[in-house]
Coordinates of C-alpha atoms in Angstrom, one line a residue:
M104 CA -44.4 20.6 -19.8
S105 CA -40.6 19.7 -20.4
N106 CA -39.5 21.3 -17.2
K107 CA -42.1 19.4 -15.3
R108 CA -41.0 16.1 -17.0
L109 CA -37.2 17.0 -16.3
S110 CA -37.9 17.5 -12.6
E111 CA -39.9 14.1 -12.6
L112 CA -37.1 12.4 -14.2
Q113 CA -34.5 14.0 -11.6
N114 CA -36.6 12.4 -9.1
V115 CA -36.4 9.1 -10.7
I116 CA -32.8 9.3 -11.0
K117 CA -32.4 10.2 -7.3
H118 CA -34.6 7.3 -6.1
A119 CA -33.9 4.5 -9.0
A120 CA -34.4 1.2 -7.4
N121 CA -32.0 -0.5 -9.9
Y122 CA -29.4 0.5 -12.5
Q123 CA -32.0 -0.1 -15.6
E124 CA -34.3 2.3 -14.0
Y125 CA -31.4 4.8 -13.4
K126 CA -30.0 4.6 -16.8
Q127 CA -33.5 5.0 -18.6
A128 CA -34.2 8.0 -16.8
C129 CA -31.0 9.6 -17.4
E130 CA -31.4 8.9 -21.2
E131 CA -34.8 10.5 -21.3
H132 CA -33.4 13.4 -19.5
D133 CA -30.6 13.9 -22.0
E134 CA -33.1 13.8 -24.7
L135 CA -35.3 16.5 -23.3
S136 CA -32.5 18.7 -21.7
G137 CA -30.6 19.2 -25.1
A138 CA -27.7 17.0 -24.0
Q139 CA -28.3 14.8 -27.0
E140 CA -27.7 17.5 -29.5
W141 CA -24.5 18.3 -27.5
K142 CA -23.4 14.8 -27.9
A143 CA -24.0 14.9 -31.8
Q144 CA -21.9 18.0 -32.3
D145 CA -18.1 17.0 -32.7
A146 CA -16.9 20.4 -31.9
S147 CA -15.8 21.4 -28.2
S148 CA -13.0 23.3 -26.5
D149 CA -12.9 20.3 -24.1
Y150 CA -11.1 18.1 -26.2
D151 CA -9.2 18.0 -29.7
Y152 CA -12.0 16.9 -31.8
R153 CA -10.2 17.5 -35.0
L154 CA -7.5 14.9 -33.9
I155 CA -10.1 12.5 -33.0
R156 CA -12.0 12.9 -36.1
K157 CA -8.9 12.2 -38.1
R158 CA -7.9 9.1 -36.3
V159 CA -11.5 7.7 -37.0
Q160 CA -11.0 8.5 -40.7
R161 CA -7.8 6.7 -41.0
I162 CA -9.0 3.8 -38.9
K163 CA -11.8 3.3 -41.3
Q164 CA -9.7 3.8 -44.5
A165 CA -7.3 1.2 -43.2
K166 CA -10.2 -1.3 -42.6
A167 CA -11.5 -0.5 -45.8
R168 CA -8.4 -1.5 -47.5
G169 CA -8.0 -4.7 -45.5
D170 CA -4.8 -3.1 -44.4
A171 CA -3.9 -4.8 -41.0
A172 CA -0.4 -3.5 -40.9
G173 CA -1.7 0.0 -41.5
L174 CA -3.9 -0.5 -38.5
M175 CA -1.1 -1.6 -36.4
Y176 CA 1.0 1.4 -37.6
I177 CA -1.9 3.9 -36.7
L178 CA -2.6 2.4 -33.2
H179 CA 1.2 2.1 -32.5
E180 CA 1.5 5.9 -33.3
G181 CA -0.4 7.5 -30.5
L182 CA -3.0 5.2 -28.8
H183 CA -3.2 6.1 -25.1
G184 CA -6.3 6.4 -22.7
N185 CA -6.6 10.3 -23.0
L186 CA -5.6 11.1 -26.6
G187 CA -6.7 14.5 -27.5
K188 CA -8.1 14.6 -24.0
I189 CA -11.2 12.4 -24.6
A190 CA -11.0 11.7 -20.8
A191 CA -11.3 15.3 -19.7
P192 CA -13.5 15.6 -16.5
A193 CA -15.2 18.7 -18.3
L194 CA -16.7 16.4 -20.9
N195 CA -18.6 14.6 -18.1
R196 CA -20.8 17.5 -17.1
H197 CA -22.8 18.1 -20.1
A198 CA -25.2 15.0 -20.0
K199 CA -26.5 12.5 -17.5
I200 CA -24.9 9.5 -19.3
G201 CA -22.6 9.2 -22.2
T202 CA -20.4 11.8 -23.9
K203 CA -19.7 13.0 -27.5
R204 CA -20.6 10.5 -30.3
L205 CA -17.3 11.2 -31.9
I206 CA -15.5 9.8 -28.8
E207 CA -17.6 6.8 -28.7
E208 CA -17.1 6.1 -32.2
F209 CA -13.2 6.5 -31.9
I210 CA -13.5 4.0 -28.9
Q211 CA -15.5 1.7 -31.0
Q212 CA -13.3 1.9 -33.9
V213 CA -10.1 1.3 -32.2
C214 CA -11.8 -1.9 -30.7
E215 CA -13.0 -3.2 -34.1
A216 CA -9.5 -2.4 -35.5
L217 CA -7.9 -4.6 -32.7
E218 CA -10.3 -7.3 -33.7
F219 CA -9.4 -6.9 -37.3
I220 CA -5.5 -7.2 -36.5
Y221 CA -6.3 -10.4 -34.5
D222 CA -8.3 -12.0 -37.1
A223 CA -5.8 -11.0 -40.0
D224 CA -4.5 -13.4 -42.2
E225 CA -1.2 -14.9 -40.9
D226 CA 0.4 -14.9 -44.3
E227 CA 0.2 -11.1 -43.9
I228 CA 0.7 -10.7 -40.0
D229 CA 2.8 -13.4 -38.6
F230 CA 1.4 -14.9 -35.3
Y231 CA 4.4 -13.7 -33.4
E232 CA 4.2 -10.4 -34.9
K233 CA 0.4 -10.1 -33.8
L234 CA 1.6 -11.4 -30.3
S235 CA 4.3 -8.9 -30.0
F236 CA 1.8 -5.9 -31.1
F237 CA -0.9 -7.0 -28.6
D238 CA 1.8 -7.4 -25.9
E239 CA 3.7 -4.2 -26.3
T240 CA 0.4 -2.3 -27.0
A241 CA -1.4 -3.5 -23.8
H242 CA 1.6 -2.7 -21.7
A243 CA 1.9 0.7 -23.3
F244 CA -1.7 1.5 -22.8
G245 CA -1.9 0.6 -19.3
R246 CA -4.9 -1.0 -17.2
T247 CA -7.4 -0.1 -14.7
C248 CA -7.2 -0.7 -11.0
L249 CA -10.0 -0.6 -8.3
M250 CA -8.7 0.8 -4.9
L251 CA -10.9 0.3 -1.8
S252 CA -10.0 2.8 1.0
G253 CA -10.3 2.4 4.8
G254 CA -13.3 3.5 6.8
A255 CA -13.9 1.1 9.6
G256 CA -17.8 0.1 9.7
L257 CA -18.5 2.3 6.7
G258 CA -16.2 -0.1 4.6
F259 CA -19.2 -2.3 3.8
F260 CA -20.2 0.6 1.3
H261 CA -17.3 -1.0 -1.0
G262 CA -19.5 -4.2 -1.2
G263 CA -22.1 -2.4 -3.0
V264 CA -19.4 -0.7 -5.5
V265 CA -18.0 -4.1 -6.2
K266 CA -21.6 -5.6 -6.7
S267 CA -22.5 -3.2 -9.2
L268 CA -19.1 -3.5 -11.2
V269 CA -19.5 -7.2 -11.2
E270 CA -23.0 -7.2 -12.6
N271 CA -22.1 -4.9 -15.1
E272 CA -18.9 -6.9 -16.2
L273 CA -16.8 -3.9 -15.3
L274 CA -14.6 -5.1 -12.2
P275 CA -10.9 -4.7 -12.9
E276 CA -8.5 -7.3 -12.7
V277 CA -6.3 -5.3 -10.5
V278 CA -7.7 -4.5 -6.9
S279 CA -6.1 -3.2 -3.5
G280 CA -7.6 -2.8 -0.2
A281 CA -6.8 -1.0 3.1
S282 CA -8.1 -1.4 6.4
A283 CA -11.9 -2.0 6.0
G284 CA -11.3 -2.1 2.3
S285 CA -9.0 -5.0 2.6
I286 CA -12.0 -7.4 3.5
I287 CA -13.9 -6.5 0.4
A288 CA -10.5 -6.5 -1.7
A289 CA -10.2 -10.1 -0.4
L290 CA -13.4 -11.4 -1.2
V291 CA -12.8 -9.8 -4.9
G292 CA -9.4 -11.8 -4.8
T293 CA -10.6 -15.1 -3.6
R294 CA -14.0 -15.6 -5.3
T295 CA -15.2 -15.8 -9.0
D296 CA -17.7 -13.4 -10.2
A297 CA -20.5 -15.9 -9.1
E298 CA -19.1 -16.6 -5.8
L299 CA -18.5 -13.0 -5.2
I300 CA -22.2 -11.9 -5.6
S301 CA -23.2 -14.6 -3.3
S302 CA -20.6 -13.4 -0.7
L303 CA -21.8 -9.9 -0.9
Q304 CA -25.4 -10.7 0.3
P305 CA -26.1 -8.4 3.4
E306 CA -27.6 -11.5 5.2
L307 CA -24.1 -13.3 5.1
I308 CA -21.9 -10.1 5.8
Y309 CA -23.9 -9.4 9.0
E310 CA -23.7 -13.1 10.2
K311 CA -19.9 -12.9 9.9
F312 CA -19.5 -9.2 11.3
R313 CA -22.3 -8.4 13.3
E314 CA -20.0 -8.2 16.5
W315 CA -16.7 -7.1 15.1
R316 CA -16.6 -4.2 17.7
L317 CA -16.0 -6.2 21.1
W318 CA -14.9 -3.8 24.0
Q319 CA -11.8 -5.1 25.9
G320 CA -11.1 -1.9 28.1
F321 CA -8.3 0.3 29.1
G322 CA -5.2 -1.1 30.3
Q323 CA -4.9 -3.6 27.4
E324 CA -2.7 -3.6 24.4
S325 CA -6.0 -2.6 22.5
L326 CA -9.4 -1.1 23.3
L327 CA -11.1 -3.8 21.3
S328 CA -10.6 -7.3 21.2
S329 CA -9.9 -8.9 17.8
T330 CA -11.2 -12.4 18.5
N331 CA -14.6 -11.9 16.5
L332 CA -12.9 -10.2 13.7
E333 CA -10.2 -12.7 13.2
N334 CA -13.0 -15.5 13.5
A335 CA -15.0 -14.0 10.8
L336 CA -11.8 -13.6 8.6
I337 CA -10.8 -17.3 9.1
E338 CA -14.2 -18.3 8.0
L339 CA -14.1 -16.2 5.0
F340 CA -10.6 -16.9 3.9
D341 CA -9.1 -19.9 5.9
L342 CA -5.6 -20.5 5.2
T343 CA -5.5 -19.5 1.6
T344 CA -2.2 -17.7 0.3
F345 CA -2.1 -15.0 -2.2
E346 CA -0.8 -17.3 -4.8
E347 CA -3.6 -19.8 -4.3
A348 CA -6.3 -17.1 -4.7
Y349 CA -4.7 -15.8 -7.9
R350 CA -4.7 -19.2 -9.3
H351 CA -8.5 -19.4 -8.4
T352 CA -9.7 -16.1 -9.9
G353 CA -6.9 -14.7 -12.0
R354 CA -7.5 -11.4 -10.1
H355 CA -4.3 -9.6 -8.7
M356 CA -5.4 -8.7 -5.5
T357 CA -3.3 -6.6 -2.9
V358 CA -3.7 -5.9 0.9
T359 CA -1.8 -3.0 2.3
V360 CA -0.3 -3.0 5.8
S361 CA 1.7 -0.4 7.7
A362 CA 4.5 -1.0 9.8
A363 CA 4.1 -1.1 13.6
D364 CA 7.4 0.5 14.4
L365 CA 9.7 3.5 12.7
H366 CA 12.2 1.2 10.9
Q367 CA 9.9 -0.2 8.4
F368 CA 7.8 0.9 5.3
S369 CA 4.2 0.1 4.5
R370 CA 4.1 -3.1 2.5
L371 CA 1.8 -4.3 -0.5
L372 CA 0.8 -8.0 0.0
N373 CA -0.1 -9.8 -3.2
A374 CA 0.8 -12.8 -5.4
K375 CA 3.9 -10.9 -6.8
T376 CA 5.3 -9.7 -3.6
S377 CA 4.4 -12.2 -1.1
P378 CA 2.7 -15.3 -2.9
N379 CA 3.0 -17.5 0.2
A380 CA 1.5 -15.1 2.8
I381 CA -1.7 -16.0 4.2
I382 CA -4.7 -13.8 3.4
T383 CA -6.4 -13.9 6.6
Q384 CA -3.6 -12.6 8.8
A385 CA -2.8 -9.8 6.1
V386 CA -6.4 -8.5 6.1
R387 CA -6.4 -8.7 10.1
A388 CA -3.3 -6.7 10.0
S389 CA -4.7 -4.2 7.6
C390 CA -7.7 -3.8 9.8
A391 CA -5.4 -3.2 13.0
I392 CA -6.4 0.5 13.7
P393 CA -3.8 1.8 16.0
F394 CA -4.9 1.6 19.7
I395 CA -8.3 0.1 18.7
F396 CA -7.0 -3.3 17.7
E397 CA -3.5 -4.9 18.5
P398 CA -0.8 -5.2 15.7
V399 CA -0.5 -8.5 13.9
Q400 CA 2.4 -11.0 13.1
L401 CA 1.8 -11.9 9.6
K402 CA 1.8 -15.8 8.6
A403 CA 2.7 -17.9 5.5
K404 CA 2.9 -21.3 4.2
N405 CA 6.4 -22.9 3.7
Q406 CA 7.1 -25.4 1.1
A407 CA 6.0 -28.2 3.2
G408 CA 2.5 -26.5 3.6
Q409 CA 3.3 -25.7 7.4
I410 CA 2.1 -22.2 8.8
V411 CA 5.2 -20.1 9.8
P412 CA 5.8 -16.4 10.7
Y413 CA 6.4 -14.2 7.8
I414 CA 8.7 -11.4 8.2
P415 CA 9.6 -12.5 11.6
N416 CA 10.1 -10.1 14.7
R417 CA 7.8 -7.5 12.9
R418 CA 4.2 -6.6 13.4
F419 CA 2.0 -4.7 11.1
A420 CA -1.1 -2.6 11.5
D421 CA -3.8 -0.5 9.6
G422 CA -2.9 -0.2 6.0
S423 CA -4.7 2.9 5.4
I424 CA -2.4 4.8 7.7
M425 CA 0.4 4.8 5.3
A426 CA -1.0 3.1 2.1
D427 CA -4.7 3.9 1.7
L428 CA -4.5 4.1 -2.2
P429 CA -1.2 2.7 -3.2
F430 CA -1.4 3.7 -7.0
E431 CA 2.2 4.3 -7.6
R432 CA 3.3 1.0 -6.5
L433 CA 0.5 -0.8 -8.2
A434 CA 1.5 1.1 -11.6
R435 CA 4.9 -0.4 -11.1
L436 CA 3.9 -3.9 -10.2
Y437 CA 1.0 -4.2 -12.8
G438 CA 1.2 -1.5 -15.5
V439 CA -1.8 0.4 -14.0
N440 CA -2.3 4.0 -15.3
H441 CA -6.0 4.7 -14.6
S442 CA -7.7 4.3 -11.1
I443 CA -11.2 3.7 -9.8
V444 CA -11.3 4.6 -6.2
S445 CA -14.1 3.7 -3.7
Q446 CA -13.1 6.2 -0.8
T447 CA -14.9 5.8 2.5
N448 CA -11.9 7.2 4.7
P449 CA -13.7 9.7 7.0
I450 CA -10.6 11.9 7.0
A451 CA -10.9 12.3 3.2
V452 CA -14.4 12.1 2.2
P453 CA -15.8 15.6 3.3
F454 CA -13.1 17.1 1.0
L455 CA -13.2 15.2 -2.2
A456 CA -14.8 15.6 -5.5
R457 CA -16.1 12.5 -7.4
D458 CA -13.6 13.0 -10.4
K459 CA -10.3 14.7 -11.1
R460 CA -11.2 18.4 -11.8
D461 CA -9.2 20.6 -14.1
T462 CA -8.4 23.6 -12.1
T463 CA -9.4 26.8 -14.1
G464 CA -9.6 30.4 -13.2
V465 CA -7.5 32.7 -10.7
L466 CA -9.5 31.5 -8.0
G467 CA -9.1 27.9 -8.6
L468 CA -5.5 28.1 -9.2
A469 CA -5.0 30.3 -5.9
L470 CA -7.0 27.6 -3.9
R471 CA -4.9 24.5 -5.3
H472 CA -1.7 26.4 -4.8
S473 CA -2.9 27.3 -1.2
A474 CA -3.8 23.8 -0.5
N475 CA -0.4 22.6 -1.5
I476 CA 1.5 25.1 0.5
I477 CA -0.5 23.9 3.7
K478 CA 0.3 20.4 3.0
L479 CA 3.8 20.9 2.5
N480 CA 4.2 23.1 5.6
S481 CA 2.4 20.6 7.7
I482 CA 4.5 17.7 6.5
F483 CA 7.6 20.0 7.2
A484 CA 6.3 20.6 10.7
F485 CA 6.1 17.1 11.4
D486 CA 9.4 16.2 10.0
L487 CA 11.0 18.7 12.5
L488 CA 8.9 17.3 15.4
E489 CA 9.9 13.7 14.5
N490 CA 13.7 14.8 14.5
V491 CA 13.6 16.6 17.9
I492 CA 11.6 14.0 19.9
S493 CA 13.1 11.2 21.3
H494 CA 10.4 9.2 23.0
S495 CA 9.8 6.3 20.4
P496 CA 6.0 5.9 20.9
T497 CA 5.5 9.8 20.4
K498 CA 7.9 9.6 17.5
L499 CA 5.9 6.7 16.0
G500 CA 2.6 8.7 16.3
I501 CA 4.0 11.7 14.6
H502 CA 5.5 9.6 11.9
K503 CA 2.0 8.0 11.2
L504 CA 0.2 11.3 11.4
R505 CA 2.7 12.7 8.7
S506 CA 1.8 9.8 6.5
I507 CA -1.8 10.4 6.7
I508 CA -1.4 14.0 5.6
D509 CA 1.1 13.1 2.9
Q510 CA -1.2 10.6 0.9
Q511 CA -3.1 11.1 -2.0
Y512 CA -7.0 10.2 -1.4
V513 CA -8.3 10.4 -4.9
G514 CA -8.2 8.6 -8.3
D515 CA -9.5 9.1 -11.7
I516 CA -12.9 8.1 -10.9
N517 CA -14.2 8.4 -7.5
I518 CA -17.1 6.7 -5.7
L519 CA -18.1 8.1 -2.6
P520 CA -20.8 8.0 0.1
E521 CA -22.9 11.0 0.7
A522 CA -21.3 13.5 2.9
N523 CA -23.6 13.5 6.0
F524 CA -23.7 13.0 9.6
T525 CA -25.8 9.7 9.1
N526 CA -22.7 7.9 7.9
L527 CA -20.7 8.8 11.0
K528 CA -22.7 6.2 13.1
Y529 CA -21.7 3.5 10.9
I530 CA -17.8 4.1 11.5
A531 CA -17.3 2.5 15.0
A532 CA -20.6 0.8 15.7
N533 CA -21.3 -2.9 15.4
P534 CA -23.6 -3.2 12.2
S535 CA -27.3 -4.5 12.0
L536 CA -28.7 -6.2 9.1
K537 CA -30.4 -3.0 8.2
S538 CA -27.2 -0.7 8.2
I539 CA -25.3 -3.3 6.2
T540 CA -28.3 -3.5 3.6
Q541 CA -28.4 0.2 3.5
L542 CA -24.5 0.9 3.0
I543 CA -24.3 -2.0 0.2
H544 CA -27.4 -0.1 -1.6
N545 CA -25.6 3.3 -1.0
G546 CA -22.4 1.6 -2.7
E547 CA -24.6 0.5 -5.7
R548 CA -26.2 3.8 -6.2
A549 CA -23.2 5.7 -5.9
T550 CA -21.5 3.5 -8.5
W551 CA -24.2 3.8 -11.2
P552 CA -23.5 7.3 -12.3
Q553 CA -19.7 6.2 -13.0
L554 CA -20.6 3.0 -14.9
D555 CA -20.9 4.5 -18.3
L556 CA -17.5 6.4 -17.7
I557 CA -16.0 3.4 -16.6
K558 CA -17.1 1.3 -19.5
R559 CA -15.6 4.0 -21.9
N560 CA -12.5 4.4 -20.0
T561 CA -11.5 0.8 -19.8
K562 CA -13.1 -0.7 -23.2
I563 CA -9.9 -0.3 -25.0
S564 CA -7.6 -1.8 -22.4
K565 CA -10.2 -4.9 -21.8
T566 CA -10.3 -5.4 -25.7
L567 CA -6.4 -5.4 -25.7
R568 CA -6.2 -7.9 -22.9
I569 CA -8.8 -10.1 -24.3
Y570 CA -6.9 -10.6 -27.5
L571 CA -3.5 -10.9 -25.7
K572 CA -4.9 -13.6 -23.7
L573 CA -6.1 -15.5 -26.5
L574 CA -2.7 -15.3 -28.4
K575 CA -1.0 -16.3 -25.3
Q576 CA -3.2 -19.3 -25.0
R577 CA -2.2 -20.1 -28.7
E578 CA 1.3 -19.7 -28.1
A579 CA 1.2 -22.2 -25.1
K580 CA -0.3 -24.8 -27.7
I581 CA 2.4 -24.2 -30.2
L582 CA 5.1 -24.6 -27.6
T583 CA 3.5 -28.0 -26.7
N584 CA 3.5 -28.9 -30.4
P585 CA 6.7 -27.4 -31.8
V586 CA 6.5 -29.5 -35.1
K587 CA 3.2 -27.4 -36.0
L588 CA 4.4 -23.7 -36.0
K589 CA 2.0 -22.4 -38.4
V590 CA -1.4 -22.4 -36.9
V591 CA -4.7 -20.8 -37.9
N592 CA -7.1 -18.4 -36.0
Q593 CA -9.6 -20.2 -33.7

């Protein structure tokens, strides 16, 4: 009977209409399969359960004593996202949902400790000592980013990913987009949660992008006309700059673009690096697949509010060619150390796993080493060709191919469409209302198995930044009223 029920639950999980139905089926499956017993047992070779158990005990003891300073010391001592390998991918393979109870308790205890410190009597923990603790700890702990890859018409899949994250209050504040992903990233960066859910309706997206592919013909600068695509982007983003978008939503949104010549690197356009750049032109450039759409001159607003060229005499193209997932640069700009990737790039998807897997065994190590050798040899070959060829267009093409091979296409958590031939038809075709609806639904479904993991991996960072934000708001009030320096918690 249990085997029959497990099969029924597998079917429910596979065809669930919404996340609640999916989650309930996963929880029941874990009850019947024995996964709940696995969760209840602390011991496992996949993580350092003794270290985590000891940390939980120390946090509980410090809270029981009312020792806020002691809690600060404990958290300063070694708090990071993968302490004792609690984020090891191997831990996600034993259950349909959830993980070791000890790990969940540790995360909860840390968050309760942060609340305890925030609420501590300021005769014991001075306000500025609290502010310094949360500022330093949040910076050291890092934060999560969401990166949306290229993928042409398949990029509407990202809409479902974002929709699912927003509905479950798990959308990171840092988001980047390349090529097709830049459209959805720009929607995220220019709209509040409520506005975003409205903008991700299939009917609205279809109305804007139903004829993005408009054949122009050979002998032109590009095979497709960008008129319809640009008009759709203007309707969505108008003349909004990155700085204006950030002031509206508080989200750190980045659009990546690649140089259309040999003498420029890819660029990350956002409120920090290019606050006055206009989002519409940035997205249009990021979507400019070579030979398909012509490269783009970026625009910006000057101090008088006039539209002027941005980086004059340079044009930019498809962001995914050189910076599909710009994790390292986002890390420098925003303190990112954990990534969620929605990956629809047809070059990468067939070869990717949905998480970073620990390589084990002789065969696994040999395969990883062989793949690295092939990649390095390919890069070396392209470097040689680029040096011996003098024809500029050919040289540029080789340089772009090298960039494609040299990129990293995975993150810590990867959300991928199913690898099948059906998806290929979405890449270059004009969408239908049915295809957009299906792609968004596919994006939602692909996100559901990752939601519990995302919640665990981001809970501490999110809690740190909530209290840091509250403290900075209090600091602003103190600075506007310098006479009353001692304040009480709100």
